[in-house]
Amino acid sequence: MATVEDPRIVEFDVRTDEMLINMGPQHPSTHGVLRLVLRTDGEIVSETTPHIGYLHRCAEKIGENLTPRQWVPYTDRMDYLAGMNMNLGWALAVEKLMNLQLPEKAKHLRVIIAEMGRIASHLVGMGTYGLDLGSFSPFLYAFREREKILDLFEETCGARLTYSYLTPGGATADLPAGWLAKCEAFLDGLLPVIDECHALLTNNAIFVRRTAGIGVLPPEMAIDYGCTGPVLRGSGVDQDLRRDGEEWYTHMYDGYAFEVIVEKDGQYPKDHEYPPIPEAAELGDCWHRFYVRMLEVRQAIDLVRQAIDRYSTASGSYGEPIKLSQKLPKGEAYLETEAPRGQMGFYLVSDGSSIPWRVRARSSCFCNLSVTHELCRGVLLADVAAIVGSLDIVMGEIDR
Amino acid sequence: MSGTNLVDQLKAKFPDQVTGADLEAIDPWIAVRPEGLVDVCRFLKEDDQLRFDMLSCITCVDYFEPDEKKAAKVPWDPHLEVVYHLWSVPNKVSLVLKVMLPRWKDDTEGELPEVPSVAGVWRTADWHEREVYDLSGVRFTGHPDHKRILCPEDWVGHPLRKDYELPLEYHGIRGR
């Protein structure tokens, strides 16, 4: 009779064949309802298949039944961590179709709001990324600061997440009295917090070991998969629609001084003091994607300050929202904007009535996520969370 | 490069494939035949000057008016348009390609129209074509993984078709 000591039994007990592991859709590190099916060989992941659609709400079909202003709240619910930037993308696309020019003041107001939205969004991205990798404190600091932005946004429109503040034609209201001073005070208070986050994460030995050289995305592959935003720039591709996009969008940033955050000759823009790049980091890895976001927060602070100066002296009004049932000119227009997570495109086709014939949202995260199976090939199981976190996805935008 | 030049260049290179263009539109577009789509796309991507190396978006627009009274007044015959928004990272220029398709293959209702897949040219097309198939009902021949992406795999119909009707029941869940 065989005993436990019998080597044959012990050998039989340890399974060495491949195993399918289901991760999500309710897994905390999948950032929402993303489901990944992983084929694993021990600790090594040989194949990753993302399954999406758990948050599909037929936003495009709904858009075919509502006027552009009625659809604004649906854009909030796409990237719900950057609702203001979604509003802006849609508003600009509708204005492009209508050839509606905005007063100077409205443009600067939009820059203030859009860049504040970028800060809020990147703070969440950075905080939860630390959480994914087991570091809890930066998450608390980031959310504390983000909360202050939400308070500021609440003063402008009454909502904390789903704003519908920027609408085709301008904004629903002007900034309240005293808002700019509060905003500037907030920015002053944010600077030391960024340094704290850098100290806690950017050059933290454990964080670097978990992210540097992990999930390297070559620039050609990033372009081939349509990756945009910090994911593209983290791979060293010099593209930011605020500078390179269509005239209809870039004129908002005319005269603003900012450098695109991208590595050139082993260096990032030297406009401020940043922690150095660790030796283990490789262009296109998780660490670089994280670093680009951190630097963009600093860049956004500068942009908001410039916008506040211009807004205070600009002529004109904050813009007049178009009528709820405004008739649209016949035609079609497509416009991409630089949202925090990448290039967010809106396409609308109009037959001349007030309701668009077709509405389409080009999601940045949709494309950014589609590269997962390439990045997660042959990595350790624990690195899957590091890679997916570094893409900074929001499922509401992917599934729409 | 201006739009007119590009159209002339494409017409010279693919004389039978370019079927139309509107250079006065807000976003100027060029229409090509489905048969020539992959060749045109490969040329646009690989040409040294053009270098449209990024596919931003694929959209399908259904031109069909379900209301018979309104249908008599619309200025077009029922058809589908698959719209490709291209972008050149080195040149920072965009381009719109269109492919016109019948709503149903051989006019047989339920048979999906076909267009060749460009997933071999840009990998972005992989997921985007799956989404267009899922929601608008266009079959992409030669696609590496042709299945639904947003709706469940056993979903019936293509919701972004104008004549789509919501199912009355799905796995015991009542619709409408």
mmCIF file of C-alpha atoms in Angstrom, chain A residues 49-54 56 58 60-61 64 96-98 222-228 232 237-241 243-246 330-336 343 347 349 351 356-363 365-367 369-374 398-400, chain B residues 25-27 29 45 53-66 74-76 81 83 85 87-90 92-94 96 98 119 121-128 130-132 134-136 145 147 149-151 153 158-164:
data_model
loop_
_atom_site.group_PDB
_atom_site.id
_atom_site.type_symbol
_atom_site.label_atom_id
_atom_site.label_comp_id
_atom_site.label_asym_id
_atom_site.label_seq_id
_atom_site.Cartn_x
_atom_site.Cartn_y
_atom_site.Cartn_z
ATOM 1 C CA THR A 49 -8.040 37.725 -22.706
ATOM 2 C CA PRO A 50 -9.980 40.815 -21.620
ATOM 3 C CA HIS A 51 -13.772 40.582 -21.623
ATOM 4 C CA ILE A 52 -15.608 43.884 -21.606
ATOM 5 C CA GLY A 53 -19.186 45.089 -21.933
ATOM 6 C CA TYR A 54 -20.402 44.702 -18.339
ATOM 7 C CA HIS A 56 -22.526 48.873 -21.677
ATOM 8 C CA CYS A 58 -26.097 51.979 -25.180
ATOM 9 C CA GLU A 60 -24.610 55.942 -28.671
ATOM 10 C CA LYS A 61 -28.129 54.651 -29.295
ATOM 11 C CA GLU A 64 -29.681 59.169 -31.568
ATOM 12 C CA LYS A 96 -17.489 72.302 -34.703
ATOM 13 C CA LEU A 97 -20.541 71.019 -36.553
ATOM 14 C CA MET A 98 -22.409 74.283 -35.903
ATOM 15 C CA ALA A 222 1.444 51.804 -29.006
ATOM 16 C CA ILE A 223 0.619 53.606 -32.257
ATOM 17 C CA ASP A 224 -0.503 50.388 -33.962
ATOM 18 C CA TYR A 225 -3.025 49.720 -31.194
ATOM 19 C CA GLY A 226 -4.213 53.332 -31.167
ATOM 20 C CA CYS A 227 -2.959 53.976 -27.620
ATOM 21 C CA THR A 228 -3.103 57.639 -26.686
ATOM 22 C CA LEU A 232 1.436 56.830 -25.682
ATOM 23 C CA VAL A 237 5.862 59.276 -28.655
ATOM 24 C CA ASP A 238 5.703 63.058 -28.782
ATOM 25 C CA GLN A 239 1.989 63.711 -29.228
ATOM 26 C CA ASP A 240 -0.388 65.807 -27.188
ATOM 27 C CA LEU A 241 -3.538 67.049 -28.886
ATOM 28 C CA ARG A 243 -0.524 71.166 -29.108
ATOM 29 C CA ASP A 244 -0.929 68.827 -32.111
ATOM 30 C CA GLY A 245 -4.680 68.457 -32.442
ATOM 31 C CA GLU A 246 -7.114 70.141 -34.761
ATOM 32 C CA LYS A 330 -26.708 69.151 -42.018
ATOM 33 C CA GLY A 331 -23.342 67.420 -42.098
ATOM 34 C CA GLU A 332 -20.933 65.503 -39.949
ATOM 35 C CA ALA A 333 -18.076 66.419 -37.658
ATOM 36 C CA TYR A 334 -15.440 64.450 -35.772
ATOM 37 C CA LEU A 335 -13.266 65.938 -33.076
ATOM 38 C CA GLU A 336 -10.733 64.459 -30.700
ATOM 39 C CA GLN A 343 -7.658 61.079 -27.028
ATOM 40 C CA TYR A 347 -18.415 62.049 -34.030
ATOM 41 C CA VAL A 349 -23.841 63.026 -38.095
ATOM 42 C CA ASP A 351 -29.606 65.293 -41.055
ATOM 43 C CA PRO A 356 -28.329 63.860 -34.447
ATOM 44 C CA TRP A 357 -28.733 60.979 -36.893
ATOM 45 C CA ARG A 358 -25.751 59.188 -35.385
ATOM 46 C CA VAL A 359 -23.545 59.786 -32.385
ATOM 47 C CA ARG A 360 -20.257 58.020 -31.825
ATOM 48 C CA ALA A 361 -17.813 58.171 -28.957
ATOM 49 C CA ARG A 362 -14.255 57.083 -29.656
ATOM 50 C CA SER A 363 -13.012 55.883 -26.323
ATOM 51 C CA CYS A 365 -9.387 53.556 -22.759
ATOM 52 C CA PHE A 366 -10.989 51.133 -25.236
ATOM 53 C CA CYS A 367 -7.855 51.329 -27.390
ATOM 54 C CA LEU A 369 -6.962 48.374 -22.967
ATOM 55 C CA SER A 370 -6.778 46.452 -26.245
ATOM 56 C CA VAL A 371 -2.996 46.248 -25.870
ATOM 57 C CA THR A 372 -3.256 44.328 -22.543
ATOM 58 C CA HIS A 373 -2.808 40.877 -24.054
ATOM 59 C CA GLU A 374 0.491 41.974 -25.612
ATOM 60 C CA ILE A 398 -14.754 51.595 -22.511
ATOM 61 C CA ASP A 399 -18.245 50.108 -22.478
ATOM 62 C CA ARG A 400 -20.176 53.349 -22.975
ATOM 63 C CA ALA B 25 -17.250 68.924 -45.912
ATOM 64 C CA ILE B 26 -16.183 69.939 -42.385
ATOM 65 C CA ASP B 27 -13.983 66.845 -42.330
ATOM 66 C CA TRP B 29 -13.680 62.462 -46.878
ATOM 67 C CA LYS B 45 -0.119 53.803 -43.893
ATOM 68 C CA ASP B 53 -0.041 55.188 -38.942
ATOM 69 C CA MET B 54 -2.910 55.502 -36.475
ATOM 70 C CA LEU B 55 -6.503 54.427 -36.910
ATOM 71 C CA SER B 56 -8.514 56.588 -34.543
ATOM 72 C CA CYS B 57 -11.981 55.236 -34.959
ATOM 73 C CA ILE B 58 -14.305 53.062 -37.040
ATOM 74 C CA THR B 59 -17.976 54.002 -37.115
ATOM 75 C CA CYS B 60 -20.917 52.549 -38.989
ATOM 76 C CA VAL B 61 -23.785 54.871 -39.877
ATOM 77 C CA ASP B 62 -27.089 53.293 -40.850
ATOM 78 C CA TYR B 63 -28.968 55.335 -43.440
ATOM 79 C CA PHE B 64 -32.436 53.871 -43.121
ATOM 80 C CA GLU B 65 -35.684 55.551 -42.118
ATOM 81 C CA PRO B 66 -38.066 53.086 -40.480
ATOM 82 C CA VAL B 74 -35.161 61.397 -47.249
ATOM 83 C CA PRO B 75 -32.557 62.371 -49.850
ATOM 84 C CA TRP B 76 -30.720 59.029 -49.872
ATOM 85 C CA GLU B 81 -21.530 53.797 -44.359
ATOM 86 C CA VAL B 83 -16.339 55.533 -41.661
ATOM 87 C CA HIS B 85 -10.956 58.159 -39.113
ATOM 88 C CA TRP B 87 -4.463 60.057 -38.082
ATOM 89 C CA SER B 88 -0.816 60.533 -38.898
ATOM 90 C CA VAL B 89 1.370 60.803 -35.789
ATOM 91 C CA PRO B 90 4.431 62.178 -37.658
ATOM 92 C CA LYS B 92 -0.351 65.434 -37.260
ATOM 93 C CA VAL B 93 -2.972 65.259 -40.029
ATOM 94 C CA SER B 94 -6.302 63.447 -40.118
ATOM 95 C CA VAL B 96 -11.619 60.284 -43.321
ATOM 96 C CA LYS B 98 -15.684 55.875 -46.185
ATOM 97 C CA ALA B 119 -6.951 44.528 -38.641
ATOM 98 C CA VAL B 121 -3.009 47.087 -41.281
ATOM 99 C CA TRP B 122 -3.768 48.663 -37.900
ATOM 100 C CA ARG B 123 -4.245 46.505 -34.815
ATOM 101 C CA THR B 124 -6.731 49.080 -33.483
ATOM 102 C CA ALA B 125 -9.172 47.752 -36.047
ATOM 103 C CA ASP B 126 -9.386 44.410 -34.236
ATOM 104 C CA TRP B 127 -11.586 45.670 -31.385
ATOM 105 C CA HIS B 128 -13.204 48.470 -33.349
ATOM 106 C CA ARG B 130 -15.742 43.744 -33.426
ATOM 107 C CA GLU B 131 -17.705 46.641 -31.977
ATOM 108 C CA VAL B 132 -19.093 47.655 -35.367
ATOM 109 C CA ASP B 134 -21.684 43.801 -32.614
ATOM 110 C CA LEU B 135 -23.679 47.021 -32.688
ATOM 111 C CA SER B 136 -24.192 47.766 -36.397
ATOM 112 C CA ASP B 145 -11.409 37.053 -33.901
ATOM 113 C CA LYS B 147 -17.256 37.916 -32.382
ATOM 114 C CA ILE B 149 -17.465 42.564 -27.845
ATOM 115 C CA LEU B 150 -19.919 44.723 -25.846
ATOM 116 C CA CYS B 151 -23.152 42.708 -25.997
ATOM 117 C CA GLU B 153 -22.332 36.490 -27.196
ATOM 118 C CA HIS B 158 -27.529 44.712 -33.890
ATOM 119 C CA PRO B 159 -28.747 47.611 -31.728
ATOM 120 C CA LEU B 160 -27.424 50.520 -33.775
ATOM 121 C CA ARG B 161 -29.417 49.484 -36.842
ATOM 122 C CA LYS B 162 -32.291 51.937 -37.258
ATOM 123 C CA ASP B 163 -34.843 49.101 -37.580
ATOM 124 C CA TYR B 164 -33.597 47.291 -34.456
#
